């Protein structure tokens, strides 16, 4: 039987104290769903996204002593995840960005989809750069300064990207609206 | 403030980061400019719709969390380290060399566990052989009070931890390396068995037992961890089946 599988000491005897472990559970693990949502966008595939989140949280857990209480844990975790992702991309030689607008994205029949699904499909047609900045600002609620730190670009760049991303999203929705009207007109003939 | 400047500041306004004077200027402009006010409302509505649409599809994170909890519960020497392969190879060679030359001959258990086991063996020896401690609880009413105080949710604790064929003799609170343990003593004829329990704590890896060391005074120590309690069993080597007792406690407590 493996010796290491038995723990009969008080928590403070272990590598990380019970208090710190419980703090990690409270401040870091609640962001797991947000991390996975962002990882899915970055990695594209569920298995890779889950591995990325797992590696992020384990890295955070191993280095949790370096985390300063009271600072933004979510931003810290997203920074780790982003760094890990781009490190993997560099190592594997994968293309870091896929420009959805350059692809032929097949749209579902407009009359059968909800407004939310329309929005998701329009979002999927944006460039990675625009998706990234909208995701961080609107879905995850990071402020401009935090996004600039995460993406390592100036705050002015984040602001202009956000404006262009919103304009692109609006255009994608309007294009979809036009297609829907065209189809309805075609159907009524 | 003109419309272009407001347009530039819109991302900061929407994320709530505009402060003081600039915020006041933007608000003032929006009150007098229908075009900018409409643009703000449109962007805000777009953000809300996007947030709603994306958060409707919350990914299932339970599998990842399960694996994280598993790794967090593992002792540090069993946790995987994410280092590059060449470094991992070098590190493995160094560890093997150190282990073969220095650690293996001396150490059969982790040092912290060894220290705790030796402390338990020492306490058993001091109490039972040298009879140093006067603060034992023997009387049934005193023992009941002790159990109620230290293990308030364990009404049936004493019969549960009594080794087969042994009888309870006494109990006291002792300090092992600065940690309080309840030290129970059981007797089978002339053979004494000590059970040390850590009040109010379960093991992180329950239902496990392991032999720790042959203590300095010819004593065996076995550690165990159950869902509700954790502790050690100490007894004379060859006379007390410490590992078997620890194994039973790990499954029944």
Short mmCIF file of C-alpha atoms in Angstrom, two decimals:
data_model
loop_
_atom_site.label_atom_id
_atom_site.label_comp_id
_atom_site.label_asym_id
_atom_site.label_seq_id
_atom_site.Cartn_x
_atom_site.Cartn_y
_atom_site.Cartn_z
CA UNK A 1 0.00 0.00 0.00
CA UNK A 2 1.41 3.36 -0.90
CA UNK A 3 2.56 5.37 2.04
CA UNK A 4 1.73 8.62 0.36
CA UNK A 5 -1.93 7.72 0.17
CA UNK A 6 -2.39 8.03 3.90
CA UNK A 7 -2.83 11.35 5.62
CA UNK A 8 -3.11 11.18 9.37
CA UNK A 9 -1.61 14.54 10.17
CA UNK A 10 -3.33 17.80 10.85
CA UNK A 11 -3.76 19.99 7.80
CA UNK A 12 -0.85 22.33 8.66
CA UNK A 13 1.56 19.45 8.27
CA UNK A 14 0.81 19.12 4.57
CA UNK A 15 2.43 21.09 1.77
CA UNK A 16 -0.41 23.63 1.74
CA UNK A 17 -2.30 24.50 4.90
CA UNK A 18 -6.00 23.67 5.16
CA UNK A 19 -6.87 27.35 5.42
CA UNK A 20 -5.01 28.14 2.22
CA UNK A 21 -6.59 25.14 0.46
CA UNK A 22 -10.00 26.29 1.55
CA UNK A 23 -9.20 29.83 0.38
CA UNK A 24 -8.15 28.43 -2.99
CA UNK A 25 -11.48 26.60 -3.19
CA UNK A 26 -13.34 29.80 -2.42
CA UNK A 27 -11.48 32.35 -4.55
CA UNK A 28 -10.08 30.33 -7.47
CA UNK A 29 -12.28 27.35 -8.23
CA UNK A 30 -15.51 29.37 -8.73
CA UNK A 31 -13.85 30.76 -11.90
CA UNK A 32 -13.44 27.30 -13.43
CA UNK A 33 -16.54 27.63 -15.63
CA UNK A 34 -15.44 31.04 -16.94
CA UNK A 35 -11.97 29.67 -17.61
CA UNK A 36 -13.41 26.73 -19.52
CA UNK A 37 -15.67 29.02 -21.54
CA UNK A 38 -12.67 31.13 -22.53
CA UNK A 39 -10.47 28.07 -23.09
CA UNK A 40 -13.08 26.63 -25.46
CA UNK A 41 -12.87 29.82 -27.47
CA UNK A 42 -9.07 29.75 -27.50
CA UNK A 43 -8.51 26.03 -28.01
CA UNK A 44 -11.65 25.29 -30.01
CA UNK A 45 -11.87 21.67 -28.91
CA UNK A 46 -13.36 20.43 -25.64
CA UNK A 47 -10.59 18.00 -24.67
CA UNK A 48 -7.83 20.55 -25.21
CA UNK A 49 -9.85 23.25 -23.44
CA UNK A 50 -10.36 21.03 -20.38
CA UNK A 51 -6.66 20.17 -20.29
CA UNK A 52 -5.83 23.86 -20.50
CA UNK A 53 -8.13 24.73 -17.58
CA UNK A 54 -6.81 21.83 -15.55
CA UNK A 55 -3.23 22.90 -16.14
CA UNK A 56 -4.15 26.50 -15.29
CA UNK A 57 -5.79 25.61 -11.98
CA UNK A 58 -3.02 23.21 -10.98
CA UNK A 59 -0.43 25.83 -11.80
CA UNK A 60 -2.38 28.36 -9.73
CA UNK A 61 -2.67 25.87 -6.86
CA UNK A 62 1.05 25.16 -6.87
CA UNK A 63 1.81 28.89 -6.87
CA UNK A 64 -1.04 30.05 -4.68
CA UNK A 65 1.36 31.34 -2.04
CA UNK A 66 2.43 33.96 -4.58
CA UNK A 67 -1.13 35.19 -5.00
CA UNK A 68 -1.75 38.34 -3.00
CA UNK A 69 -4.96 38.26 -0.98
CA UNK A 70 -7.46 40.90 -2.06
CA UNK A 71 -6.15 41.21 -5.62
CA UNK A 72 -8.13 40.03 -8.63
CA UNK A 73 -7.87 36.25 -8.63
CA UNK A 74 -9.95 35.93 -11.79
CA UNK A 75 -7.55 38.16 -13.75
CA UNK A 76 -4.61 36.17 -12.35
CA UNK A 77 -6.16 32.86 -13.48
CA UNK A 78 -7.02 34.17 -16.94
CA UNK A 79 -3.46 35.46 -17.31
CA UNK A 80 -2.09 32.00 -16.47
CA UNK A 81 -4.50 30.36 -18.92
CA UNK A 82 -3.67 32.82 -21.70
CA UNK A 83 0.08 32.37 -21.15
CA UNK A 84 -0.22 28.59 -21.12
CA UNK A 85 -2.30 28.63 -24.29
CA UNK A 86 0.10 30.79 -26.27
CA UNK A 87 3.05 28.78 -24.96
CA UNK A 88 1.39 25.62 -26.27
CA UNK A 89 0.61 27.31 -29.57
CA UNK A 90 4.24 28.36 -29.97
CA UNK A 91 5.47 24.89 -29.03
CA UNK A 92 3.13 23.03 -31.37
CA UNK A 93 3.35 25.50 -34.24
CA UNK A 94 -0.43 25.77 -34.39
CA UNK A 95 -1.98 28.84 -35.92
CA UNK A 96 -2.94 31.09 -33.01
CA UNK A 97 -5.81 32.77 -34.77
CA UNK A 98 -8.56 31.61 -37.03
CA UNK A 99 -10.41 34.37 -38.78
CA UNK A 100 -13.97 33.24 -38.81
CA UNK A 101 -15.02 35.99 -41.17
CA UNK A 102 -12.77 34.48 -43.82
CA UNK A 103 -14.51 31.15 -43.54
CA UNK A 104 -17.72 30.03 -45.12
CA UNK A 105 -19.83 29.69 -41.99
CA UNK A 106 -23.02 27.86 -42.71
CA UNK A 107 -25.93 29.48 -40.92
CA UNK A 108 -28.87 27.55 -39.52
CA UNK A 109 -32.25 28.27 -40.98
CA UNK A 110 -33.06 31.70 -39.45
CA UNK A 111 -36.70 30.98 -38.76
CA UNK A 112 -35.76 28.03 -36.53
CA UNK A 113 -33.28 29.68 -34.23
CA UNK A 114 -33.69 31.80 -31.12
CA UNK A 115 -32.34 35.33 -30.72
CA UNK A 116 -29.60 33.94 -28.50
CA UNK A 117 -28.56 31.40 -31.09
CA UNK A 118 -28.54 34.13 -33.74
CA UNK A 119 -26.25 36.13 -31.48
CA UNK A 120 -23.92 33.15 -30.93
CA UNK A 121 -23.73 32.52 -34.66
CA UNK A 122 -23.03 36.18 -35.39
CA UNK A 123 -20.34 36.16 -32.69
CA UNK A 124 -18.78 33.05 -34.23
CA UNK A 125 -18.35 34.96 -37.51
CA UNK A 126 -16.13 37.62 -35.91
CA UNK A 127 -12.35 37.48 -36.08
CA UNK A 128 -10.55 35.81 -33.18
CA UNK A 129 -9.22 39.19 -32.14
CA UNK A 130 -12.71 40.67 -31.91
CA UNK A 131 -14.14 37.59 -30.20
CA UNK A 132 -11.33 37.67 -27.67
CA UNK A 133 -11.79 41.28 -26.65
CA UNK A 134 -15.60 41.05 -26.54
CA UNK A 135 -15.43 37.83 -24.58
CA UNK A 136 -13.16 39.32 -21.94
CA UNK A 137 -15.00 42.63 -21.65
CA UNK A 138 -18.65 41.65 -22.02
CA UNK A 139 -18.90 38.03 -20.96
CA UNK A 140 -16.21 37.86 -18.29
CA UNK A 141 -16.54 41.49 -17.17
CA UNK A 142 -12.87 42.49 -17.20
CA UNK A 143 -12.14 46.19 -17.39
CA UNK A 144 -10.02 47.78 -20.12
CA UNK A 145 -6.85 47.88 -18.02
CA UNK A 146 -7.13 44.19 -17.11
CA UNK A 147 -7.73 43.19 -20.74
CA UNK A 148 -4.72 45.25 -21.82
CA UNK A 149 -2.58 43.38 -19.26
CA UNK A 150 -3.98 40.02 -20.30
CA UNK A 151 -3.43 40.55 -24.01
CA UNK A 152 -0.27 42.60 -23.47
CA UNK A 153 -1.42 45.46 -25.68
CA UNK A 154 -1.95 49.16 -24.85
CA UNK A 155 -5.28 50.22 -23.33
CA UNK A 156 -5.99 52.39 -26.38
CA UNK A 157 -5.71 49.31 -28.59
CA UNK A 158 -8.21 47.44 -26.42
CA UNK A 159 -10.65 50.36 -26.63
CA UNK A 160 -10.43 50.67 -30.40
CA UNK A 161 -10.67 46.88 -30.82
CA UNK A 162 -13.77 46.85 -28.64
CA UNK A 163 -15.43 49.56 -30.69
CA UNK A 164 -14.64 47.75 -33.94
CA UNK A 165 -15.73 44.40 -32.47
CA UNK A 166 -19.11 45.83 -31.47
CA UNK A 167 -19.54 47.34 -34.93
CA UNK A 168 -18.62 43.99 -36.54
CA UNK A 169 -21.06 42.11 -34.35
CA UNK A 170 -23.83 44.54 -35.19
CA UNK A 171 -23.03 44.19 -38.89
CA UNK A 172 -23.07 40.38 -38.63
CA UNK A 173 -26.48 40.50 -36.96
CA UNK A 174 -27.83 42.88 -39.56
CA UNK A 175 -26.50 40.68 -42.36
CA UNK A 176 -28.26 37.75 -40.82
CA UNK A 177 -31.44 39.78 -40.50
CA UNK A 178 -31.26 40.62 -44.20
CA UNK A 179 -30.77 36.95 -45.10
CA UNK A 180 -33.79 36.07 -42.99
CA UNK A 181 -35.94 38.68 -44.74
CA UNK A 182 -34.75 37.44 -48.14
CA UNK A 183 -35.63 33.87 -47.25
CA UNK A 184 -39.04 34.83 -45.92
CA UNK A 185 -39.74 36.77 -49.09
CA UNK A 186 -38.61 33.77 -51.15
CA UNK A 187 -40.79 31.45 -49.10
CA UNK A 188 -43.90 33.59 -49.58
CA UNK A 189 -43.60 33.54 -53.37
CA UNK B 1 -16.80 67.48 -25.15
CA UNK B 2 -17.64 66.62 -28.77
CA UNK B 3 -19.15 63.48 -30.32
CA UNK B 4 -15.77 62.05 -31.46
CA UNK B 5 -14.34 62.27 -27.97
CA UNK B 6 -17.45 60.60 -26.52
CA UNK B 7 -17.15 57.88 -29.14
CA UNK B 8 -13.52 57.29 -28.08
CA UNK B 9 -14.48 57.06 -24.42
CA UNK B 10 -17.49 54.82 -24.99
CA UNK B 11 -15.73 51.51 -24.12
CA UNK B 12 -14.59 52.98 -20.80
CA UNK B 13 -18.07 54.41 -20.17
CA UNK B 14 -19.74 51.05 -20.87
CA UNK B 15 -17.33 49.15 -18.62
CA UNK B 16 -17.95 51.64 -15.82
CA UNK B 17 -14.36 52.80 -15.71
CA UNK B 18 -14.88 56.48 -16.39
CA UNK B 19 -14.45 58.52 -13.27
CA UNK B 20 -15.06 62.00 -11.93
CA UNK B 21 -14.70 64.83 -14.40
CA UNK B 22 -14.65 62.76 -17.62
CA UNK B 23 -17.71 60.82 -16.52
CA UNK B 24 -19.54 64.05 -15.75
CA UNK B 25 -18.63 65.48 -19.18
CA UNK B 26 -19.80 62.36 -21.03
CA UNK B 27 -23.08 62.31 -19.11
CA UNK B 28 -23.63 65.96 -19.86
CA UNK B 29 -22.97 65.38 -23.56
CA UNK B 30 -25.34 62.40 -23.68
CA UNK B 31 -28.13 64.52 -22.20
CA UNK B 32 -27.88 66.96 -25.08
CA UNK B 33 -26.94 64.64 -28.00
CA UNK B 34 -29.62 62.18 -29.11
CA UNK B 35 -27.28 60.51 -31.62
CA UNK B 36 -24.62 59.64 -29.03
CA UNK B 37 -27.27 58.64 -26.48
CA UNK B 38 -28.77 56.23 -29.02
CA UNK B 39 -25.33 54.79 -29.78
CA UNK B 40 -24.68 54.18 -26.07
CA UNK B 41 -28.05 52.51 -25.64
CA UNK B 42 -27.48 50.36 -28.73
CA UNK B 43 -24.03 49.20 -27.55
CA UNK B 44 -25.33 48.53 -24.07
CA UNK B 45 -28.24 46.48 -25.45
CA UNK B 46 -25.84 44.61 -27.74
CA UNK B 47 -23.59 43.77 -24.77
CA UNK B 48 -26.54 42.53 -22.73
CA UNK B 49 -27.82 40.35 -25.56
CA UNK B 50 -24.34 38.91 -26.18
CA UNK B 51 -23.82 38.20 -22.47
CA UNK B 52 -27.20 36.48 -22.20
CA UNK B 53 -26.60 34.39 -25.31
CA UNK B 54 -23.14 33.24 -24.28
CA UNK B 55 -23.98 32.54 -20.63
CA UNK B 56 -26.98 30.44 -21.67
CA UNK B 57 -24.50 27.77 -22.68
CA UNK B 58 -22.53 27.21 -19.49
CA UNK B 59 -19.90 24.53 -20.04
CA UNK B 60 -19.88 21.53 -17.72
CA UNK B 61 -16.79 21.95 -15.61
CA UNK B 62 -17.41 19.10 -13.18
CA UNK B 63 -14.92 16.71 -14.81
CA UNK B 64 -12.11 19.25 -14.56
CA UNK B 65 -13.00 20.16 -10.97
CA UNK B 66 -13.03 16.48 -10.04
CA UNK B 67 -9.50 16.07 -11.32
CA UNK B 68 -8.36 19.26 -9.57
CA UNK B 69 -9.77 18.12 -6.22
CA UNK B 70 -8.08 14.75 -6.70
CA UNK B 71 -4.71 16.41 -7.32
CA UNK B 72 -5.17 18.85 -4.44
CA UNK B 73 -5.85 15.99 -2.05
CA UNK B 74 -2.73 14.10 -3.15
CA UNK B 75 0.40 14.56 -1.06
CA UNK B 76 2.94 16.90 -2.62
CA UNK B 77 5.36 14.16 -3.56
CA UNK B 78 2.65 12.48 -5.64
CA UNK B 79 1.57 15.63 -7.47
CA UNK B 80 2.70 15.80 -11.08
CA UNK B 81 5.15 18.55 -11.85
CA UNK B 82 4.81 20.32 -15.17
CA UNK B 83 8.38 20.71 -16.33
CA UNK B 84 9.86 20.27 -19.75
CA UNK B 85 10.91 16.78 -20.83
CA UNK B 86 14.68 17.38 -20.93
CA UNK B 87 14.49 18.94 -17.49
CA UNK B 88 12.29 16.09 -16.32
CA UNK B 89 14.94 13.59 -17.43
CA UNK B 90 17.73 15.38 -15.63
CA UNK B 91 15.58 15.82 -12.54
CA UNK B 92 14.66 12.12 -12.56
CA UNK B 93 18.32 11.08 -12.72
CA UNK B 94 19.25 13.38 -9.85
CA UNK B 95 16.35 12.15 -7.74
CA UNK B 96 17.23 8.50 -8.45
CA UNK B 97 20.87 9.06 -7.54
CA UNK B 98 20.03 10.84 -4.29
CA UNK B 99 17.42 8.23 -3.42
CA UNK B 100 19.75 5.28 -4.07
CA UNK B 101 22.76 6.73 -2.29
CA UNK B 102 21.32 8.61 0.65
CA UNK B 103 17.62 8.29 1.24
CA UNK B 104 16.88 4.63 0.62
CA UNK B 105 19.13 3.15 3.33
CA UNK B 106 17.85 5.51 5.99
CA UNK B 107 14.27 6.31 5.31
CA UNK B 108 11.31 4.08 4.73
CA UNK B 109 8.76 6.83 5.24
CA UNK B 110 8.41 10.51 4.64
CA UNK B 111 10.41 12.42 7.27
CA UNK B 112 7.43 14.34 8.66
CA UNK B 113 5.48 11.12 9.10
CA UNK B 114 8.52 9.44 10.62
CA UNK B 115 8.90 12.25 13.15
CA UNK B 116 5.25 12.02 14.12
CA UNK B 117 5.46 8.23 14.40
CA UNK B 118 8.55 8.50 16.60
CA UNK B 119 6.78 11.08 18.76
CA UNK B 120 3.84 8.69 19.18
CA UNK B 121 6.17 5.82 20.04
CA UNK B 122 7.98 8.09 22.51
CA UNK B 123 4.72 9.13 24.18
CA UNK B 124 3.62 5.49 24.44
CA UNK B 125 6.97 4.55 26.01
CA UNK B 126 7.02 7.48 28.42
CA UNK B 127 3.46 6.85 29.55
CA UNK B 128 3.35 3.13 29.76
CA UNK B 129 6.89 2.13 30.60
CA UNK B 130 8.24 5.08 32.54
CA UNK B 131 4.81 6.06 33.97
CA UNK B 132 5.57 9.76 33.68
CA UNK B 133 2.09 11.22 33.17
CA UNK B 134 -0.38 11.61 36.02
CA UNK B 135 -3.25 13.06 33.96
CA UNK B 136 -4.90 9.87 32.72
CA UNK B 137 -8.65 9.48 32.84
CA UNK B 138 -9.59 6.05 34.23
CA UNK B 139 -13.00 6.43 35.85
CA UNK B 140 -15.95 5.75 33.54
CA UNK B 141 -17.57 9.12 34.26
CA UNK B 142 -14.28 11.00 33.62
CA UNK B 143 -13.69 9.03 30.42
CA UNK B 144 -17.26 9.78 29.27
CA UNK B 145 -16.70 13.50 29.89
CA UNK B 146 -13.38 13.35 28.01
CA UNK B 147 -15.00 11.65 25.03
CA UNK B 148 -17.90 14.10 25.05
CA UNK B 149 -15.47 17.02 25.07
CA UNK B 150 -13.04 15.74 22.43
CA UNK B 151 -15.32 13.66 20.20
CA UNK B 152 -18.83 15.09 20.74
CA UNK B 153 -20.30 13.41 17.67
CA UNK B 154 -18.83 9.96 18.34
CA UNK B 155 -21.01 8.28 20.94
CA UNK B 156 -19.76 4.80 20.12
CA UNK B 157 -16.10 5.67 19.73
CA UNK B 158 -14.61 3.57 22.52
CA UNK B 159 -15.99 0.17 21.43
CA UNK B 160 -15.16 1.06 17.81
CA UNK B 161 -11.47 1.58 18.48
CA UNK B 162 -10.93 -1.20 21.04
CA UNK B 163 -8.64 -3.86 19.52
CA UNK B 164 -10.05 -7.35 19.36
CA UNK B 165 -9.63 -9.18 22.68
CA UNK B 166 -8.36 -6.05 24.45
CA UNK B 167 -9.91 -3.94 27.20
CA UNK B 168 -9.89 -0.19 27.51
CA UNK B 169 -7.64 1.07 30.30
CA UNK B 170 -7.20 4.86 30.15
CA UNK B 171 -7.10 7.98 27.99
CA UNK B 172 -5.42 11.39 28.07
CA UNK B 173 -4.71 14.31 25.78
CA UNK B 174 -1.11 14.45 24.66
CA UNK B 175 0.94 16.69 22.41
CA UNK B 176 2.89 15.16 19.54
CA UNK B 177 5.13 17.65 17.77
CA UNK B 178 2.84 20.42 18.94
CA UNK B 179 -0.41 18.75 17.87
CA UNK B 180 -2.99 17.49 20.35
CA UNK B 181 -3.95 13.84 20.07
CA UNK B 182 -6.19 11.75 22.28
CA UNK B 183 -4.03 8.86 23.52
CA UNK B 184 -6.09 5.74 24.31
CA UNK B 185 -4.51 2.71 26.01
CA UNK B 186 -5.90 -0.82 25.72
CA UNK B 187 -4.62 -3.94 27.45
CA UNK B 188 -4.56 -7.60 26.48
CA UNK B 189 -2.99 -9.39 29.45
CA UNK B 190 0.39 -7.71 29.83
CA UNK B 191 0.43 -6.32 26.30
CA UNK B 192 -0.51 -2.68 25.87
CA UNK B 193 -1.73 -1.04 22.69
CA UNK B 194 -1.94 2.73 22.20
CA UNK B 195 -4.34 4.37 19.77
CA UNK B 196 -3.72 8.06 19.05
CA UNK B 197 -6.66 9.92 17.51
CA UNK B 198 -6.67 13.40 16.06
CA UNK B 199 -9.97 14.95 17.22
CA UNK B 200 -12.26 16.55 14.63
CA UNK B 201 -10.34 15.63 11.54
CA UNK B 202 -10.75 13.15 8.78
CA UNK B 203 -7.98 12.07 6.48
CA UNK B 204 -7.76 13.54 3.01
CA UNK B 205 -7.45 10.00 1.64
CA UNK B 206 -9.83 7.93 3.77
CA UNK B 207 -9.84 4.19 4.31
CA UNK B 208 -6.11 3.77 4.17
CA UNK B 209 -3.59 2.30 6.61
CA UNK B 210 0.14 1.98 6.46
CA UNK B 211 3.02 0.71 8.56
CA UNK B 212 5.32 3.55 9.49
CA UNK B 213 8.37 2.50 11.41
CA UNK B 214 9.92 0.32 14.04
CA UNK B 215 10.20 2.80 16.88
CA UNK B 216 13.28 3.31 18.97
CA UNK B 217 12.02 1.17 21.83
CA UNK B 218 11.08 -1.89 19.82
CA UNK B 219 7.69 -0.42 19.00
CA UNK B 220 5.71 -0.60 15.77
CA UNK B 221 3.63 2.35 14.58
CA UNK B 222 0.89 2.22 11.96
CA UNK B 223 -0.96 5.25 10.66
CA UNK B 224 -4.52 5.24 9.40
CA UNK B 225 -7.03 7.58 7.89
CA UNK B 226 -10.79 7.04 7.76
CA UNK B 227 -13.57 9.26 6.49
CA UNK B 228 -14.12 10.72 9.94
CA UNK B 229 -10.92 10.34 11.94
CA UNK B 230 -7.20 9.93 11.54
CA UNK B 231 -4.51 8.65 13.86
CA UNK B 232 -1.88 6.06 14.74
CA UNK B 233 -1.62 2.70 16.50
CA UNK B 234 1.46 1.91 18.60
CA UNK B 235 2.45 -1.42 20.16
CA UNK B 236 5.31 -3.75 20.98
CA UNK B 237 6.89 -5.17 17.85
CA UNK B 238 5.87 -8.80 17.39
CA UNK B 239 3.13 -8.60 20.05
CA UNK B 240 0.66 -6.04 18.69
CA UNK B 241 -0.61 -6.28 15.10
CA UNK B 242 -0.53 -2.49 14.66
CA UNK B 243 -1.06 -2.52 10.91
CA UNK B 244 -4.05 -4.89 11.13
CA UNK B 245 -5.63 -2.70 13.83
CA UNK B 246 -4.95 0.46 11.81
CA UNK B 247 -6.42 -1.17 8.74
CA UNK B 248 -9.61 -2.09 10.62
CA UNK B 249 -9.92 1.45 12.04
CA UNK B 250 -9.44 2.98 8.60
CA UNK B 251 -12.44 1.00 7.37
CA UNK B 252 -14.75 1.19 10.39
CA UNK B 253 -14.35 4.65 11.93
#
